[in-house]
Amino acid sequence: MPATANPAAVLRRRCADMATALRVAADPARAAGMQAYMKSAMPFAGAPAPAMRRTSHALFKQWWPLDETQWRNTILALWQTAAFREQRYAAIELLSWGRAKAHRQASALPLVEQLVVEGAWWDYIDAMAPVVGDILRASPSTVTTLRRWSRHENVWLRRIAILCQLDFKHDTNVPLLFELMAPSLDSREFFLRKAIGWALRQLARTQPDVVLRYVREHESQLSPLSRREALKHLAGR
């Protein structure tokens, strides 16, 4: 695309190209089942996840390089113009794409927050959690935003704060994790209870004694679901 091209026209073309490519990659016979499984008001085209990734990454390579502003604007355009769910998945793929690692800084957090609040469902949130983890690694000041999210009335902001260190293994900031879980320990919300259990289960892979001690000390606050998930691989300990 020429450097002099109108930015709005460039974004419209990218969104149109993505929609066309995803439809070509889709199996329409799968669409209704995918929509029902995800309990989604937005329809699906029927593109399986591997095909969606291949298709979107092929287009990203054509669009690259993008500066940080172009990257954010393209993500937002793909997200906001979506007529079917795979287009929003493609937006998240661009958010988390390897070549965009340098753009995943604290300045991207307002965009992530917008997508979390607007998406408001587990498939979007869980796909974006590693992005927040990347930002946390790159910008330690991210903890201020995570603390705010952990106390937010929005369930999905709380969930992504809890899950953002899921793949940190030995690098997990354990005091921070426990701090981010604390406001939701008494919640009756399934997706928060599941997130707490999942985060503890992952931590138990590298620090089982820490998880066992935490579960014992918070026995009265943890839901049965959270405890069961936390101890899933610690039988006999």
PDB file of C-alpha atoms in Angstrom:
ATOM      1  CA  MET A   1       0.000   0.000   0.000  1.00  0.00           C
ATOM      2  CA  PRO A   2       1.518   3.383  -0.984  1.00  0.00           C
ATOM      3  CA  ALA A   3       2.785   5.515   1.885  1.00  0.00           C
ATOM      4  CA  THR A   4       0.517   8.342   0.658  1.00  0.00           C
ATOM      5  CA  ALA A   5      -2.655   6.220   0.794  1.00  0.00           C
ATOM      6  CA  ASN A   6      -5.479   7.525   2.945  1.00  0.00           C
ATOM      7  CA  PRO A   7      -5.191   5.786   6.366  1.00  0.00           C
ATOM      8  CA  ALA A   8      -8.944   5.225   6.631  1.00  0.00           C
ATOM      9  CA  ALA A   9      -9.024   3.680   3.148  1.00  0.00           C
ATOM     10  CA  VAL A  10      -6.084   1.447   4.054  1.00  0.00           C
ATOM     11  CA  LEU A  11      -7.929   0.173   7.137  1.00  0.00           C
ATOM     12  CA  ARG A  12     -11.106  -0.458   5.139  1.00  0.00           C
ATOM     13  CA  ARG A  13      -9.138  -2.470   2.579  1.00  0.00           C
ATOM     14  CA  ARG A  14      -7.407  -4.527   5.262  1.00  0.00           C
ATOM     15  CA  CYS A  15     -10.723  -5.342   6.918  1.00  0.00           C
ATOM     16  CA  ALA A  16     -12.316  -6.260   3.589  1.00  0.00           C
ATOM     17  CA  ASP A  17      -9.362  -8.445   2.613  1.00  0.00           C
ATOM     18  CA  MET A  18      -9.472 -10.220   5.968  1.00  0.00           C
ATOM     19  CA  ALA A  19     -13.211 -10.852   5.741  1.00  0.00           C
ATOM     20  CA  THR A  20     -12.858 -12.253   2.222  1.00  0.00           C
ATOM     21  CA  ALA A  21      -9.895 -14.466   3.106  1.00  0.00           C
ATOM     22  CA  LEU A  22     -11.592 -15.878   6.210  1.00  0.00           C
ATOM     23  CA  ARG A  23     -14.737 -16.703   4.264  1.00  0.00           C
ATOM     24  CA  VAL A  24     -12.633 -18.556   1.692  1.00  0.00           C
ATOM     25  CA  ALA A  25     -10.974 -20.520   4.521  1.00  0.00           C
ATOM     26  CA  ALA A  26     -14.293 -21.305   6.193  1.00  0.00           C
ATOM     27  CA  ASP A  27     -16.535 -24.331   6.084  1.00  0.00           C
ATOM     28  CA  PRO A  28     -20.030 -22.809   6.347  1.00  0.00           C
ATOM     29  CA  ALA A  29     -21.421 -26.148   7.511  1.00  0.00           C
ATOM     30  CA  ARG A  30     -19.474 -25.710  10.754  1.00  0.00           C
ATOM     31  CA  ALA A  31     -20.664 -22.171  11.460  1.00  0.00           C
ATOM     32  CA  ALA A  32     -23.889 -22.891  13.344  1.00  0.00           C
ATOM     33  CA  GLY A  33     -22.239 -25.462  15.604  1.00  0.00           C
ATOM     34  CA  MET A  34     -19.362 -23.104  16.403  1.00  0.00           C
ATOM     35  CA  GLN A  35     -21.796 -20.328  17.258  1.00  0.00           C
ATOM     36  CA  ALA A  36     -23.851 -22.608  19.492  1.00  0.00           C
ATOM     37  CA  TYR A  37     -20.785 -23.938  21.313  1.00  0.00           C
ATOM     38  CA  MET A  38     -19.515 -20.431  22.027  1.00  0.00           C
ATOM     39  CA  LYS A  39     -23.011 -19.152  22.926  1.00  0.00           C
ATOM     40  CA  SER A  40     -22.252 -16.253  20.645  1.00  0.00           C
ATOM     41  CA  ALA A  41     -24.690 -13.618  19.455  1.00  0.00           C
ATOM     42  CA  MET A  42     -22.226 -12.851  16.657  1.00  0.00           C
ATOM     43  CA  PRO A  43     -22.272 -15.491  13.908  1.00  0.00           C
ATOM     44  CA  PHE A  44     -19.282 -17.527  12.757  1.00  0.00           C
ATOM     45  CA  ALA A  45     -18.129 -17.976   9.174  1.00  0.00           C
ATOM     46  CA  GLY A  46     -17.028 -21.530   9.992  1.00  0.00           C
ATOM     47  CA  ALA A  47     -13.220 -21.170   9.823  1.00  0.00           C
ATOM     48  CA  PRO A  48     -11.443 -23.607  12.192  1.00  0.00           C
ATOM     49  CA  ALA A  49      -8.815 -22.031  14.437  1.00  0.00           C
ATOM     50  CA  PRO A  50      -5.782 -23.358  12.463  1.00  0.00           C
ATOM     51  CA  ALA A  51      -7.211 -22.031   9.194  1.00  0.00           C
ATOM     52  CA  MET A  52      -8.065 -18.698  10.809  1.00  0.00           C
ATOM     53  CA  ARG A  53      -4.479 -18.355  12.064  1.00  0.00           C
ATOM     54  CA  ARG A  54      -2.878 -19.319   8.751  1.00  0.00           C
ATOM     55  CA  THR A  55      -5.130 -16.941   6.861  1.00  0.00           C
ATOM     56  CA  SER A  56      -4.693 -13.991   9.185  1.00  0.00           C
ATOM     57  CA  HIS A  57      -0.914 -14.426   9.485  1.00  0.00           C
ATOM     58  CA  ALA A  58      -0.560 -14.493   5.707  1.00  0.00           C
ATOM     59  CA  LEU A  59      -2.255 -11.112   5.511  1.00  0.00           C
ATOM     60  CA  PHE A  60      -0.270  -9.703   8.435  1.00  0.00           C
ATOM     61  CA  LYS A  61       2.939 -10.482   6.505  1.00  0.00           C
ATOM     62  CA  GLN A  62       1.614  -8.469   3.568  1.00  0.00           C
ATOM     63  CA  TRP A  63       0.752  -5.521   5.820  1.00  0.00           C
ATOM     64  CA  TRP A  64       3.979  -5.510   7.800  1.00  0.00           C
ATOM     65  CA  PRO A  65       5.792  -3.404   8.897  1.00  0.00           C
ATOM     66  CA  LEU A  66       3.274  -1.451  10.961  1.00  0.00           C
ATOM     67  CA  ASP A  67       4.290   1.145  13.472  1.00  0.00           C
ATOM     68  CA  GLU A  68       2.636   1.046  16.887  1.00  0.00           C
ATOM     69  CA  THR A  69      -0.197   3.392  15.910  1.00  0.00           C
ATOM     70  CA  GLN A  70      -0.902   1.523  12.673  1.00  0.00           C
ATOM     71  CA  TRP A  71      -0.855  -1.758  14.560  1.00  0.00           C
ATOM     72  CA  ARG A  72      -3.347  -0.568  17.171  1.00  0.00           C
ATOM     73  CA  ASN A  73      -5.607   1.034  14.574  1.00  0.00           C
ATOM     74  CA  THR A  74      -5.638  -2.116  12.452  1.00  0.00           C
ATOM     75  CA  ILE A  75      -6.525  -4.281  15.445  1.00  0.00           C
ATOM     76  CA  LEU A  76      -9.342  -1.931  16.391  1.00  0.00           C
ATOM     77  CA  ALA A  77     -10.654  -1.769  12.825  1.00  0.00           C
ATOM     78  CA  LEU A  78     -10.704  -5.564  12.475  1.00  0.00           C
ATOM     79  CA  TRP A  79     -12.475  -5.810  15.812  1.00  0.00           C
ATOM     80  CA  GLN A  80     -15.078  -3.086  15.330  1.00  0.00           C
ATOM     81  CA  THR A  81     -16.046  -3.940  11.744  1.00  0.00           C
ATOM     82  CA  ALA A  82     -16.409  -7.669  12.408  1.00  0.00           C
ATOM     83  CA  ALA A  83     -19.524  -9.281  10.979  1.00  0.00           C
ATOM     84  CA  PHE A  84     -18.501 -12.751  12.171  1.00  0.00           C
ATOM     85  CA  ARG A  85     -16.462 -13.938  15.148  1.00  0.00           C
ATOM     86  CA  GLU A  86     -13.367 -15.099  13.281  1.00  0.00           C
ATOM     87  CA  GLN A  87     -12.687 -11.474  12.324  1.00  0.00           C
ATOM     88  CA  ARG A  88     -12.371 -10.640  16.012  1.00  0.00           C
ATOM     89  CA  TYR A  89     -10.146 -13.664  16.499  1.00  0.00           C
ATOM     90  CA  ALA A  90      -7.954 -12.260  13.713  1.00  0.00           C
ATOM     91  CA  ALA A  91      -7.753  -8.942  15.570  1.00  0.00           C
ATOM     92  CA  ILE A  92      -6.491 -10.794  18.649  1.00  0.00           C
ATOM     93  CA  GLU A  93      -4.022 -12.715  16.494  1.00  0.00           C
ATOM     94  CA  LEU A  94      -2.551  -9.397  15.349  1.00  0.00           C
ATOM     95  CA  LEU A  95      -2.472  -8.205  18.959  1.00  0.00           C
ATOM     96  CA  SER A  96      -0.409 -11.268  19.933  1.00  0.00           C
ATOM     97  CA  TRP A  97       1.553 -11.766  16.671  1.00  0.00           C
ATOM     98  CA  GLY A  98       5.244 -12.440  17.163  1.00  0.00           C
ATOM     99  CA  ARG A  99       6.470  -9.637  14.933  1.00  0.00           C
ATOM    100  CA  ALA A 100       4.467  -7.130  16.995  1.00  0.00           C
ATOM    101  CA  LYS A 101       6.280  -7.947  20.235  1.00  0.00           C
ATOM    102  CA  ALA A 102       7.916  -4.519  20.394  1.00  0.00           C
ATOM    103  CA  HIS A 103       4.473  -2.889  20.356  1.00  0.00           C
ATOM    104  CA  ARG A 104       3.229  -4.810  23.388  1.00  0.00           C
ATOM    105  CA  GLN A 105       4.046  -2.121  25.897  1.00  0.00           C
ATOM    106  CA  ALA A 106       2.047  -0.339  28.594  1.00  0.00           C
ATOM    107  CA  SER A 107       0.701   2.000  25.913  1.00  0.00           C
ATOM    108  CA  ALA A 108      -1.314  -0.930  24.511  1.00  0.00           C
ATOM    109  CA  LEU A 109      -3.215  -1.534  27.767  1.00  0.00           C
ATOM    110  CA  PRO A 110      -6.103   0.861  26.977  1.00  0.00           C
ATOM    111  CA  LEU A 111      -6.694  -1.042  23.735  1.00  0.00           C
ATOM    112  CA  VAL A 112      -6.635  -4.384  25.555  1.00  0.00           C
ATOM    113  CA  GLU A 113      -9.050  -3.048  28.170  1.00  0.00           C
ATOM    114  CA  GLN A 114     -11.428  -1.903  25.453  1.00  0.00           C
ATOM    115  CA  LEU A 115     -11.376  -5.312  23.750  1.00  0.00           C
ATOM    116  CA  VAL A 116     -11.891  -7.112  27.062  1.00  0.00           C
ATOM    117  CA  VAL A 117     -14.875  -4.976  28.037  1.00  0.00           C
ATOM    118  CA  GLU A 118     -16.452  -5.143  24.590  1.00  0.00           C
ATOM    119  CA  GLY A 119     -15.691  -8.843  24.058  1.00  0.00           C
ATOM    120  CA  ALA A 120     -16.918  -9.947  27.482  1.00  0.00           C
ATOM    121  CA  TRP A 121     -16.512 -13.677  26.940  1.00  0.00           C
ATOM    122  CA  TRP A 122     -13.949 -16.297  27.860  1.00  0.00           C
ATOM    123  CA  ASP A 123     -12.608 -17.097  24.383  1.00  0.00           C
ATOM    124  CA  TYR A 124     -11.508 -13.518  23.788  1.00  0.00           C
ATOM    125  CA  ILE A 125     -10.224 -12.956  27.306  1.00  0.00           C
ATOM    126  CA  ASP A 126      -8.205 -16.178  27.522  1.00  0.00           C
ATOM    127  CA  ALA A 127      -6.605 -15.480  24.130  1.00  0.00           C
ATOM    128  CA  MET A 128      -5.571 -12.008  25.276  1.00  0.00           C
ATOM    129  CA  ALA A 129      -4.218 -13.036  28.694  1.00  0.00           C
ATOM    130  CA  PRO A 130      -0.735 -13.906  27.306  1.00  0.00           C
ATOM    131  CA  VAL A 131      -0.645 -10.478  25.665  1.00  0.00           C
ATOM    132  CA  VAL A 132      -1.113  -8.862  29.060  1.00  0.00           C
ATOM    133  CA  GLY A 133       1.641 -11.155  30.325  1.00  0.00           C
ATOM    134  CA  ASP A 134       3.947  -9.905  27.569  1.00  0.00           C
ATOM    135  CA  ILE A 135       3.160  -6.326  28.540  1.00  0.00           C
ATOM    136  CA  LEU A 136       3.817  -7.092  32.197  1.00  0.00           C
ATOM    137  CA  ARG A 137       7.230  -8.536  31.323  1.00  0.00           C
ATOM    138  CA  ALA A 138       8.097  -5.507  29.169  1.00  0.00           C
ATOM    139  CA  SER A 139       6.627  -2.831  31.445  1.00  0.00           C
ATOM    140  CA  PRO A 140       6.638  -3.581  35.183  1.00  0.00           C
ATOM    141  CA  SER A 141       4.474  -0.493  35.719  1.00  0.00           C
ATOM    142  CA  THR A 142       1.645  -2.648  34.309  1.00  0.00           C
ATOM    143  CA  VAL A 143       1.013  -3.848  37.880  1.00  0.00           C
ATOM    144  CA  THR A 144      -0.846  -0.597  38.585  1.00  0.00           C
ATOM    145  CA  THR A 145      -3.356  -1.385  35.853  1.00  0.00           C
ATOM    146  CA  LEU A 146      -3.596  -5.035  36.919  1.00  0.00           C
ATOM    147  CA  ARG A 147      -4.409  -4.015  40.476  1.00  0.00           C
ATOM    148  CA  ARG A 148      -7.184  -1.777  39.190  1.00  0.00           C
ATOM    149  CA  TRP A 149      -8.537  -4.529  36.971  1.00  0.00           C
ATOM    150  CA  SER A 150      -8.465  -7.042  39.838  1.00  0.00           C
ATOM    151  CA  ARG A 151     -10.927  -4.886  41.797  1.00  0.00           C
ATOM    152  CA  HIS A 152     -13.035  -3.833  38.831  1.00  0.00           C
ATOM    153  CA  GLU A 153     -16.747  -4.576  38.672  1.00  0.00           C
ATOM    154  CA  ASN A 154     -16.127  -6.099  35.241  1.00  0.00           C
ATOM    155  CA  VAL A 155     -15.660  -9.865  35.643  1.00  0.00           C
ATOM    156  CA  TRP A 156     -13.530 -10.158  32.507  1.00  0.00           C
ATOM    157  CA  LEU A 157     -11.004  -7.547  33.585  1.00  0.00           C
ATOM    158  CA  ARG A 158     -10.655  -9.440  36.846  1.00  0.00           C
ATOM    159  CA  ARG A 159     -10.233 -12.725  34.976  1.00  0.00           C
ATOM    160  CA  ILE A 160      -7.521 -11.475  32.636  1.00  0.00           C
ATOM    161  CA  ALA A 161      -5.594  -9.968  35.558  1.00  0.00           C
ATOM    162  CA  ILE A 162      -5.614 -13.361  37.291  1.00  0.00           C
ATOM    163  CA  LEU A 163      -4.627 -15.308  34.168  1.00  0.00           C
ATOM    164  CA  CYS A 164      -1.962 -13.049  32.681  1.00  0.00           C
ATOM    165  CA  GLN A 165       0.942 -14.943  34.311  1.00  0.00           C
ATOM    166  CA  LEU A 166      -0.387 -18.364  33.367  1.00  0.00           C
ATOM    167  CA  ASP A 167       2.675 -19.328  31.313  1.00  0.00           C
ATOM    168  CA  PHE A 168       5.306 -17.616  33.501  1.00  0.00           C
ATOM    169  CA  LYS A 169       6.321 -20.834  35.297  1.00  0.00           C
ATOM    170  CA  HIS A 170       9.306 -20.055  37.568  1.00  0.00           C
ATOM    171  CA  ASP A 171       9.069 -16.371  36.650  1.00  0.00           C
ATOM    172  CA  THR A 172       5.637 -16.010  38.228  1.00  0.00           C
ATOM    173  CA  ASN A 173       5.406 -13.063  40.596  1.00  0.00           C
ATOM    174  CA  VAL A 174       3.642 -15.090  43.281  1.00  0.00           C
ATOM    175  CA  PRO A 175       2.839 -12.224  45.688  1.00  0.00           C
ATOM    176  CA  LEU A 176       1.336 -10.299  42.771  1.00  0.00           C
ATOM    177  CA  LEU A 177      -0.712 -13.309  41.664  1.00  0.00           C
ATOM    178  CA  PHE A 178      -2.134 -13.769  45.142  1.00  0.00           C
ATOM    179  CA  GLU A 179      -2.845 -10.051  45.374  1.00  0.00           C
ATOM    180  CA  LEU A 180      -4.732 -10.104  42.068  1.00  0.00           C
ATOM    181  CA  MET A 181      -6.776 -13.136  43.122  1.00  0.00           C
ATOM    182  CA  ALA A 182      -7.670 -11.776  46.557  1.00  0.00           C
ATOM    183  CA  PRO A 183     -10.590  -9.482  45.549  1.00  0.00           C
ATOM    184  CA  SER A 184     -12.295 -12.404  43.781  1.00  0.00           C
ATOM    185  CA  LEU A 185     -11.814 -15.179  46.342  1.00  0.00           C
ATOM    186  CA  ASP A 186     -15.321 -14.753  47.706  1.00  0.00           C
ATOM    187  CA  SER A 187     -16.952 -14.299  44.299  1.00  0.00           C
ATOM    188  CA  ARG A 188     -19.673 -16.709  43.221  1.00  0.00           C
ATOM    189  CA  GLU A 189     -18.882 -16.020  39.557  1.00  0.00           C
ATOM    190  CA  PHE A 190     -17.945 -19.261  37.772  1.00  0.00           C
ATOM    191  CA  PHE A 191     -15.398 -17.642  35.446  1.00  0.00           C
ATOM    192  CA  LEU A 192     -13.523 -16.107  38.364  1.00  0.00           C
ATOM    193  CA  ARG A 193     -13.574 -19.294  40.419  1.00  0.00           C
ATOM    194  CA  LYS A 194     -12.294 -21.199  37.399  1.00  0.00           C
ATOM    195  CA  ALA A 195      -9.582 -18.602  36.750  1.00  0.00           C
ATOM    196  CA  ILE A 196      -8.335 -18.774  40.339  1.00  0.00           C
ATOM    197  CA  GLY A 197      -8.174 -22.571  40.212  1.00  0.00           C
ATOM    198  CA  TRP A 198      -6.478 -22.535  36.819  1.00  0.00           C
ATOM    199  CA  ALA A 199      -3.835 -20.016  37.933  1.00  0.00           C
ATOM    200  CA  LEU A 200      -3.094 -22.063  41.050  1.00  0.00           C
ATOM    201  CA  ARG A 201      -2.963 -25.305  39.058  1.00  0.00           C
ATOM    202  CA  GLN A 202      -0.367 -23.819  36.709  1.00  0.00           C
ATOM    203  CA  LEU A 203       1.650 -22.430  39.612  1.00  0.00           C
ATOM    204  CA  ALA A 204       1.596 -25.871  41.227  1.00  0.00           C
ATOM    205  CA  ARG A 205       3.566 -27.268  38.286  1.00  0.00           C
ATOM    206  CA  THR A 206       6.624 -25.315  39.430  1.00  0.00           C
ATOM    207  CA  GLN A 207       5.849 -24.437  43.061  1.00  0.00           C
ATOM    208  CA  PRO A 208       3.591 -27.159  44.487  1.00  0.00           C
ATOM    209  CA  ASP A 209       4.414 -26.450  48.121  1.00  0.00           C
ATOM    210  CA  VAL A 210       3.464 -22.804  47.692  1.00  0.00           C
ATOM    211  CA  VAL A 211       0.083 -23.801  46.260  1.00  0.00           C
ATOM    212  CA  LEU A 212      -0.567 -26.388  48.964  1.00  0.00           C
ATOM    213  CA  ARG A 213       0.176 -23.837  51.660  1.00  0.00           C
ATOM    214  CA  TYR A 214      -1.999 -21.217  49.978  1.00  0.00           C
ATOM    215  CA  VAL A 215      -4.956 -23.603  49.654  1.00  0.00           C
ATOM    216  CA  ARG A 216      -4.685 -24.616  53.323  1.00  0.00           C
ATOM    217  CA  GLU A 217      -4.462 -21.017  54.480  1.00  0.00           C
ATOM    218  CA  HIS A 218      -7.441 -19.924  52.343  1.00  0.00           C
ATOM    219  CA  GLU A 219      -9.582 -23.040  52.753  1.00  0.00           C
ATOM    220  CA  SER A 220     -12.585 -21.068  53.964  1.00  0.00           C
ATOM    221  CA  GLN A 221     -12.455 -18.570  51.087  1.00  0.00           C
ATOM    222  CA  LEU A 222     -11.695 -20.769  48.093  1.00  0.00           C
ATOM    223  CA  SER A 223     -14.656 -22.269  46.282  1.00  0.00           C
ATOM    224  CA  PRO A 224     -14.768 -26.060  45.810  1.00  0.00           C
ATOM    225  CA  LEU A 225     -14.131 -25.485  42.100  1.00  0.00           C
ATOM    226  CA  SER A 226     -11.019 -23.379  42.760  1.00  0.00           C
ATOM    227  CA  ARG A 227      -9.661 -25.896  45.284  1.00  0.00           C
ATOM    228  CA  ARG A 228     -10.304 -28.834  42.986  1.00  0.00           C
ATOM    229  CA  GLU A 229      -8.529 -27.156  40.080  1.00  0.00           C
ATOM    230  CA  ALA A 230      -5.630 -25.993  42.261  1.00  0.00           C
ATOM    231  CA  LEU A 231      -4.968 -29.498  43.608  1.00  0.00           C
ATOM    232  CA  LYS A 232      -5.699 -31.364  40.375  1.00  0.00           C
ATOM    233  CA  HIS A 233      -2.127 -32.595  39.916  1.00  0.00           C
ATOM    234  CA  LEU A 234      -1.149 -32.697  43.585  1.00  0.00           C
ATOM    235  CA  ALA A 235      -2.879 -35.884  44.665  1.00  0.00           C
ATOM    236  CA  GLY A 236      -1.136 -37.481  47.606  1.00  0.00           C
ATOM    237  CA  ARG A 237       0.755 -34.321  48.562  1.00  0.00           C
TER     238      ARG A 237
END
